[in-house]
Short mmCIF file of C-alpha atoms and ligand atoms in Angstrom, two decimals:
data_model
loop_
_atom_site.label_atom_id
_atom_site.label_comp_id
_atom_site.label_asym_id
_atom_site.label_seq_id
_atom_site.Cartn_x
_atom_site.Cartn_y
_atom_site.Cartn_z
CA MET A 1 -29.82 50.48 56.40
CA LYS A 2 -32.63 50.78 54.25
CA ARG A 3 -34.86 48.27 53.80
CA ARG A 4 -34.92 48.51 49.92
CA LYS A 5 -31.18 47.30 49.97
CA PHE A 6 -31.75 44.60 52.07
CA LEU A 7 -34.50 43.12 49.77
CA LYS A 8 -32.13 43.43 46.91
CA ASN A 9 -29.41 42.02 48.78
CA ALA A 10 -31.65 38.98 49.84
CA THR A 11 -33.02 38.51 46.39
CA LEU A 12 -29.29 38.18 45.08
CA SER A 13 -28.60 35.37 47.64
CA THR A 14 -31.56 33.18 46.75
CA ALA A 15 -30.50 32.99 42.92
CA GLY A 16 -28.70 29.80 43.25
CA LEU A 17 -26.99 27.08 41.38
CA ALA A 18 -29.17 24.87 38.85
CA VAL A 19 -28.00 21.63 40.81
CA GLY A 20 -29.95 18.86 41.89
CA ALA A 21 -30.58 15.02 41.29
CA THR A 22 -28.37 14.51 38.69
CA ILE A 23 -25.04 15.96 40.28
CA VAL A 24 -25.47 14.31 43.71
CA ASN A 25 -27.47 10.72 42.62
CA CYS A 26 -29.59 10.67 45.34
CA THR A 27 -32.85 9.32 43.98
CA ASN A 28 -34.45 7.24 46.52
CA ASP A 29 -36.45 4.91 44.53
CA LYS A 30 -36.81 1.96 46.98
CA LYS A 31 -40.53 1.32 47.50
CA THR A 32 -42.19 2.17 51.21
CA PRO A 33 -44.74 0.05 52.48
CA THR A 34 -47.84 2.40 53.18
CA THR A 35 -48.92 0.12 56.14
CA PRO A 36 -47.73 0.69 59.85
CA VAL A 37 -44.71 -0.10 61.22
CA THR A 38 -44.89 -3.93 62.51
CA LYS A 39 -41.31 -4.85 62.07
CA THR A 40 -39.92 -5.80 65.79
CA THR A 41 -36.41 -3.45 66.64
CA GLN A 42 -34.72 -4.56 69.88
CA LYS A 43 -35.44 -2.02 72.49
CA ALA A 44 -33.00 0.80 73.28
CA THR A 45 -32.31 1.49 76.82
CA LEU A 46 -34.44 4.30 78.34
CA PRO A 47 -34.44 7.01 78.98
CA LEU A 48 -32.66 8.67 76.20
CA VAL A 49 -32.34 12.51 75.05
CA VAL A 50 -31.15 13.44 71.47
CA ALA A 51 -30.26 17.29 70.45
CA THR A 52 -29.22 19.08 67.24
CA TRP A 53 -25.65 19.86 67.36
CA ASN A 54 -23.16 19.68 70.13
CA TYR A 55 -25.01 20.59 73.03
CA PRO A 56 -23.68 18.22 75.80
CA ASN A 57 -24.84 20.38 78.83
CA ALA A 58 -28.30 20.77 77.36
CA THR A 59 -28.73 16.75 76.91
CA ALA A 60 -27.11 16.32 80.43
CA ALA A 61 -29.71 18.35 82.15
CA ALA A 62 -32.70 17.04 80.29
CA TYR A 63 -31.29 13.26 81.19
CA LYS A 64 -30.82 14.26 84.44
CA VAL A 65 -34.57 15.17 84.75
CA LEU A 66 -35.56 11.82 83.40
CA LYS A 67 -33.38 10.10 85.37
CA ASN A 68 -35.10 12.14 88.48
CA GLY A 69 -38.28 10.86 87.27
CA GLY A 70 -39.36 13.89 85.42
CA THR A 71 -41.58 13.57 82.06
CA ALA A 72 -40.01 13.86 78.67
CA LEU A 73 -41.74 17.23 78.32
CA ASP A 74 -39.98 18.54 81.54
CA ALA A 75 -36.46 16.90 79.90
CA VAL A 76 -36.96 18.99 76.62
CA GLU A 77 -37.82 22.11 78.41
CA ALA A 78 -35.14 22.01 81.01
CA GLY A 79 -32.63 21.15 78.17
CA CYS A 80 -33.64 23.78 76.15
CA LYS A 81 -32.91 26.25 78.83
CA ILE A 82 -29.77 25.78 79.01
CA GLU A 83 -28.83 27.01 75.96
CA GLU A 84 -31.48 29.90 75.81
CA ALA A 85 -29.60 31.26 78.95
CA ASP A 86 -26.00 30.89 77.41
CA ILE A 87 -25.28 34.47 76.30
CA ASN A 88 -21.99 32.86 74.52
CA ASN A 89 -24.56 30.89 72.29
CA GLN A 90 -25.63 33.17 70.02
CA THR A 91 -28.13 31.13 68.07
CA VAL A 92 -30.68 30.76 70.74
CA GLY A 93 -31.96 33.03 73.38
CA LYS A 94 -30.34 35.68 75.06
CA GLY A 95 -27.20 36.48 73.22
CA GLY A 96 -28.54 35.65 70.16
CA LEU A 97 -27.32 37.28 66.79
CA PRO A 98 -30.52 40.03 65.62
CA ASP A 99 -32.28 40.48 62.77
CA ARG A 100 -31.59 43.59 60.28
CA GLU A 101 -32.72 46.12 62.43
CA GLY A 102 -30.75 45.12 65.34
CA ASN A 103 -33.64 43.18 67.19
CA VAL A 104 -33.47 39.76 69.11
CA THR A 105 -36.66 37.81 68.05
CA LEU A 106 -37.15 34.15 69.33
CA ASP A 107 -38.92 31.29 68.03
CA ALA A 108 -39.95 27.83 69.86
CA CYS A 109 -42.55 25.11 70.14
CA ILE A 110 -42.81 22.32 72.09
CA MET A 111 -44.90 19.11 71.56
CA ASP A 112 -45.82 16.10 74.06
CA LYS A 113 -46.93 12.48 74.58
CA ASN A 114 -50.72 13.41 73.67
CA GLY A 115 -50.18 15.54 70.75
CA ASN A 116 -50.59 18.78 72.40
CA CYS A 117 -48.19 21.39 71.25
CA GLY A 118 -47.69 25.53 71.94
CA ALA A 119 -45.33 27.96 70.28
CA VAL A 120 -44.29 31.53 70.16
CA VAL A 121 -43.10 33.52 66.95
CA TYR A 122 -41.06 36.73 67.25
CA LEU A 123 -40.83 36.86 70.85
CA GLN A 124 -38.73 39.78 72.00
CA ASN A 125 -37.04 40.82 75.33
CA ILE A 126 -37.69 37.27 76.70
CA THR A 127 -34.71 34.58 77.37
CA HIS A 128 -37.17 31.54 77.76
CA ALA A 129 -39.13 31.24 74.93
CA ILE A 130 -39.44 27.26 75.47
CA THR A 131 -41.29 28.33 78.66
CA VAL A 132 -43.43 30.44 76.94
CA ALA A 133 -44.39 27.96 74.61
CA ARG A 134 -45.16 25.43 77.32
CA HIS A 135 -47.35 27.78 79.08
CA VAL A 136 -49.36 28.43 75.51
CA MET A 137 -49.91 24.80 75.33
CA GLU A 138 -50.65 24.31 78.85
CA ASN A 139 -52.36 27.09 79.83
CA THR A 140 -54.02 29.00 76.82
CA PRO A 141 -56.82 27.48 74.58
CA HIS A 142 -54.48 28.11 71.36
CA VAL A 143 -51.36 26.81 70.11
CA MET A 144 -49.28 29.75 68.99
CA LEU A 145 -48.54 33.33 70.41
CA ALA A 146 -46.63 36.01 68.37
CA GLY A 147 -44.87 39.07 69.02
CA VAL A 148 -46.17 41.61 71.70
CA GLY A 149 -48.91 39.29 72.62
CA ALA A 150 -46.34 36.54 73.14
CA GLU A 151 -44.18 38.75 75.10
CA GLN A 152 -47.33 40.10 77.39
CA PHE A 153 -48.19 36.53 78.20
CA ALA A 154 -44.36 36.10 79.16
CA TYR A 155 -44.85 38.92 81.41
CA GLU A 156 -48.35 37.17 82.69
CA ILE A 157 -46.48 33.93 83.56
CA GLY A 158 -43.90 35.74 85.83
CA LEU A 159 -41.18 35.80 83.25
CA LYS A 160 -38.91 39.15 83.32
CA LYS A 161 -37.88 41.65 80.78
CA GLU A 162 -34.41 41.48 79.36
CA ASN A 163 -32.38 42.78 77.19
CA LEU A 164 -31.21 39.79 74.69
CA LEU A 165 -28.91 41.43 72.34
CA THR A 166 -25.40 41.24 73.99
CA ASN A 167 -22.39 43.32 73.47
CA ALA A 168 -20.61 40.58 71.37
CA SER A 169 -23.86 39.98 69.22
CA LYS A 170 -24.29 43.75 68.66
CA LYS A 171 -20.58 43.81 67.70
CA ALA A 172 -21.44 41.19 65.15
CA TRP A 173 -24.42 42.88 63.87
CA GLU A 174 -22.65 46.22 63.55
CA LYS A 175 -19.88 44.45 61.55
CA TRP A 176 -22.56 42.55 59.33
CA LYS A 177 -24.36 46.18 58.37
CA ILE A 178 -20.78 47.36 56.68
CA GLU A 179 -21.83 45.04 53.70
CA SER A 180 -25.00 43.83 54.64
CA LYS A 181 -25.05 41.22 52.40
CA TYR A 182 -27.75 38.41 53.32
CA LYS A 183 -26.64 34.84 52.82
CA PRO A 184 -27.06 31.84 55.10
CA ILE A 185 -24.53 30.52 56.69
CA ILE A 186 -24.26 26.89 56.67
CA ASN A 187 -22.84 25.62 60.33
CA ILE A 188 -22.70 28.53 62.59
CA GLU A 189 -19.58 27.22 64.25
CA ASN A 190 -21.02 23.65 64.35
CA HIS A 191 -23.75 25.08 66.60
CA ASP A 192 -27.18 26.51 66.00
CA THR A 193 -31.01 26.30 66.92
CA ILE A 194 -31.52 23.61 69.65
CA GLY A 195 -33.96 20.88 68.67
CA MET A 196 -34.38 17.99 71.48
CA LEU A 197 -36.26 15.00 71.56
CA ALA A 198 -36.72 12.80 74.77
CA ILE A 199 -38.11 9.35 75.70
CA ASP A 200 -38.91 8.95 79.42
CA LYS A 201 -38.81 5.69 80.87
CA ASN A 202 -42.23 4.42 80.34
CA GLY A 203 -41.37 4.98 76.40
CA ASP A 204 -43.22 8.35 75.90
CA ILE A 205 -41.91 10.97 73.75
CA SER A 206 -41.92 14.53 73.66
CA GLY A 207 -39.86 17.33 71.89
CA ALA A 208 -38.77 20.90 71.64
CA CYS A 209 -37.29 23.50 69.61
CA SER A 210 -35.93 27.08 70.25
CA THR A 211 -33.98 29.61 68.18
CA SER A 212 -33.34 32.90 67.66
CA GLY A 213 -33.53 32.60 63.96
CA LEU A 214 -31.38 33.21 61.31
CA ALA A 215 -28.78 35.82 61.77
CA TYR A 216 -29.58 39.02 59.81
CA LYS A 217 -33.10 37.96 58.99
CA MET A 218 -35.52 40.35 57.77
CA ALA A 219 -37.50 42.20 60.47
CA GLY A 220 -40.69 40.40 61.03
CA ARG A 221 -39.21 36.53 59.61
CA VAL A 222 -40.37 33.32 61.25
CA GLY A 223 -38.55 30.11 60.65
CA ASP A 224 -39.35 26.68 60.76
CA SER A 225 -38.38 26.42 64.35
CA PRO A 226 -41.92 27.45 65.89
CA ILE A 227 -43.95 25.43 63.39
CA ILE A 228 -45.58 22.20 64.31
CA GLY A 229 -44.59 19.62 61.49
CA ALA A 230 -41.80 22.21 60.09
CA GLY A 231 -39.30 22.59 62.81
CA LEU A 232 -40.78 19.59 64.96
CA PHE A 233 -43.44 16.91 65.11
CA VAL A 234 -44.08 14.37 67.74
CA ASP A 235 -46.21 11.31 67.64
CA ASN A 236 -45.84 9.12 70.48
CA GLU A 237 -47.25 6.39 68.64
CA ILE A 238 -44.48 6.21 65.79
CA GLY A 239 -41.51 8.52 67.00
CA ALA A 240 -40.71 12.17 66.78
CA CYS A 241 -38.18 14.77 64.53
CA VAL A 242 -36.59 18.20 64.84
CA ALA A 243 -35.19 20.31 62.20
CA THR A 244 -32.41 22.91 61.93
CA GLY A 245 -31.30 24.70 59.23
CA LEU A 246 -32.57 26.96 57.03
CA GLY A 247 -36.09 27.42 57.92
CA GLU A 248 -38.03 28.34 54.88
CA GLU A 249 -36.96 24.77 53.37
CA VAL A 250 -38.08 23.20 55.89
CA VAL A 251 -41.38 24.56 55.87
CA LYS A 252 -41.67 23.79 52.21
CA THR A 253 -41.38 20.15 52.70
CA VAL A 254 -43.26 20.03 56.04
CA GLY A 255 -40.17 18.45 56.82
CA SER A 256 -40.36 17.17 60.56
CA PHE A 257 -43.91 15.59 60.15
CA LEU A 258 -42.53 13.68 56.71
CA VAL A 259 -39.74 12.14 58.93
CA VAL A 260 -42.11 10.72 61.41
CA GLU A 261 -44.71 9.65 58.61
CA LEU A 262 -41.98 8.11 56.63
CA MET A 263 -41.42 6.02 60.13
CA ARG A 264 -44.83 5.35 60.42
CA GLN A 265 -44.74 3.79 56.85
CA GLY A 266 -42.02 1.48 57.86
CA LYS A 267 -38.24 3.64 57.27
CA SER A 268 -35.77 3.80 60.58
CA PRO A 269 -35.11 7.20 61.84
CA GLN A 270 -32.17 7.26 59.67
CA ASP A 271 -33.30 6.53 56.64
CA ALA A 272 -36.35 8.71 57.09
CA CYS A 273 -34.11 11.72 57.93
CA GLU A 274 -32.06 10.66 54.66
CA GLU A 275 -35.25 10.49 52.52
CA ALA A 276 -36.75 14.12 53.98
CA ILE A 277 -33.14 15.61 53.23
CA LYS A 278 -33.61 14.13 49.52
CA ARG A 279 -37.20 15.95 49.08
CA ILE A 280 -35.29 18.89 49.73
CA VAL A 281 -31.90 18.44 47.39
CA ASN A 282 -33.99 16.61 44.79
CA LYS A 283 -36.40 19.62 43.48
CA PRO A 284 -35.89 21.26 40.98
CA ASN A 285 -33.17 23.74 40.59
CA SER A 286 -32.81 23.35 44.39
CA ASP A 287 -30.04 25.71 45.66
CA PHE A 288 -28.81 22.93 48.17
CA LYS A 289 -25.33 23.76 48.23
CA ASN A 290 -25.76 27.02 49.47
CA PHE A 291 -27.66 26.03 52.44
CA GLN A 292 -27.69 23.42 55.41
CA VAL A 293 -30.62 21.58 56.36
CA GLY A 294 -30.36 18.73 58.67
CA TYR A 295 -33.18 16.53 60.88
CA ILE A 296 -32.61 14.43 64.31
CA ALA A 297 -35.10 11.73 64.83
CA VAL A 298 -36.62 9.03 67.28
CA ASN A 299 -38.83 6.58 67.14
CA LYS A 300 -40.82 4.35 69.57
CA GLN A 301 -38.33 1.80 70.13
CA GLY A 302 -35.78 4.06 70.98
CA GLU A 303 -33.69 4.11 67.38
CA THR A 304 -32.28 7.30 66.77
CA GLY A 305 -31.05 8.77 63.20
CA SER A 306 -29.75 12.28 61.91
CA PHE A 307 -28.54 13.62 58.26
CA SER A 308 -27.98 16.66 56.58
CA ILE A 309 -27.47 18.37 53.47
CA HIS A 310 -24.05 19.52 54.42
CA GLN A 311 -20.96 17.64 56.58
CA TRP A 312 -20.43 18.85 60.10
CA PHE A 313 -24.25 18.62 61.57
CA SER A 314 -24.26 16.68 64.51
CA MET A 315 -26.34 15.06 67.13
CA THR A 316 -25.81 14.67 70.58
CA LYS A 317 -27.38 11.74 72.31
CA PHE A 318 -27.69 11.07 76.11
CA GLN A 319 -28.18 7.37 76.75
CA ASP A 320 -27.04 4.81 79.18
CA GLY A 321 -25.31 7.57 81.46
CA LYS A 322 -23.28 9.15 78.91
CA ASN A 323 -23.14 11.68 76.26
CA GLU A 324 -22.07 11.36 72.75
CA ASN A 325 -21.66 13.66 69.67
CA ILE A 326 -22.18 12.01 66.93
CA GLN A 327 -21.41 13.05 63.18
CA SER A 328 -24.38 13.04 60.57
CA GLN A 329 -24.48 11.44 57.74
CA PHE A 330 -24.83 14.17 54.58
CA ILE A 331 -24.43 14.70 51.18
CA VAL A 332 -22.12 17.78 50.53
CA LYS A 333 -18.59 17.20 51.94
CA ALA A 334 -17.21 20.28 53.31
C1 SD4 B 1 -34.37 28.98 61.12
N1 SD4 B 1 -34.03 26.79 61.46
O1 SD4 B 1 -34.75 30.12 61.98
C2 SD4 B 1 -33.71 27.96 62.03
C3 SD4 B 1 -32.44 28.33 62.18
C4 SD4 B 1 -31.54 27.70 62.30
O2 SD4 B 1 -29.29 26.26 61.54
O3 SD4 B 1 -32.00 26.28 62.52
N2 SD4 B 1 -30.44 27.11 61.82
O4 SD4 B 1 -34.48 28.96 59.82
#
């Protein structure tokens, strides 16, 4: 398929509906305080883990790490690895849907309680992008490695080369190539990028995010998921947030950082996620009817929240020994 044709199709899909605040009437004119959080909230039972979408195996693995005395950082890495290794999950790690050229390219990042972070972008041939991101954070002077440099580094830390394009994903890509229309998919089978936040028994927070990015993206495209502040942000004094959906829109509003800053100003995780979604929806000429963005957040008290543009985004929460899938509040009904 010729690149020019791809570009043409991409342009068509972004010519969206001119709809905005007047249709959904979601302007938030409540004044928010500018001082840090002072209100006391009842403490939630710790540890706890939340993940984007319906990922009970991932949250269970992360919770197990926490129950065994592991750190929140260990937990989020372990949780993301479950989905990265699952070849039936076509949105994360091995088995992910490829870009337009048929290459599976992964983005991931991780952030710890001390504000350290690591990320990989456009990583190929390595299943556990999140482990590479963690090693970037812990064992290099940098925060982000891309492409062949990231892949080379992965081999140096002992990870092995693997073909990430499964037969199922190859078939799906070949089918897509027939029309090669690029259009963001609202909710891929109700599971997608894994974003995970954990609070350990000491109340310390870490987060991680791992994805194969948008299916059939342009070669070289990088989304929000490895961008600290966009796809993920952790501030151990305040809370953390992680995003899923159309990364371009998350990057434009620095979504996860925004949610954490709104919590710093006194909003609950729920209200902060809602406000950050409304920032996207209320932009002039926002095409929000045609794309999904969802946020999940936790605060230092262990309160959680989630909000999305479209219905059917959910958050998986493991707390008090049990897993729960919670449907997110939303703006557009399916
Ligand atoms: C990206 N945010 O690459 C990711 C993809 C995703 O739901 O989360 N899709 O833009």
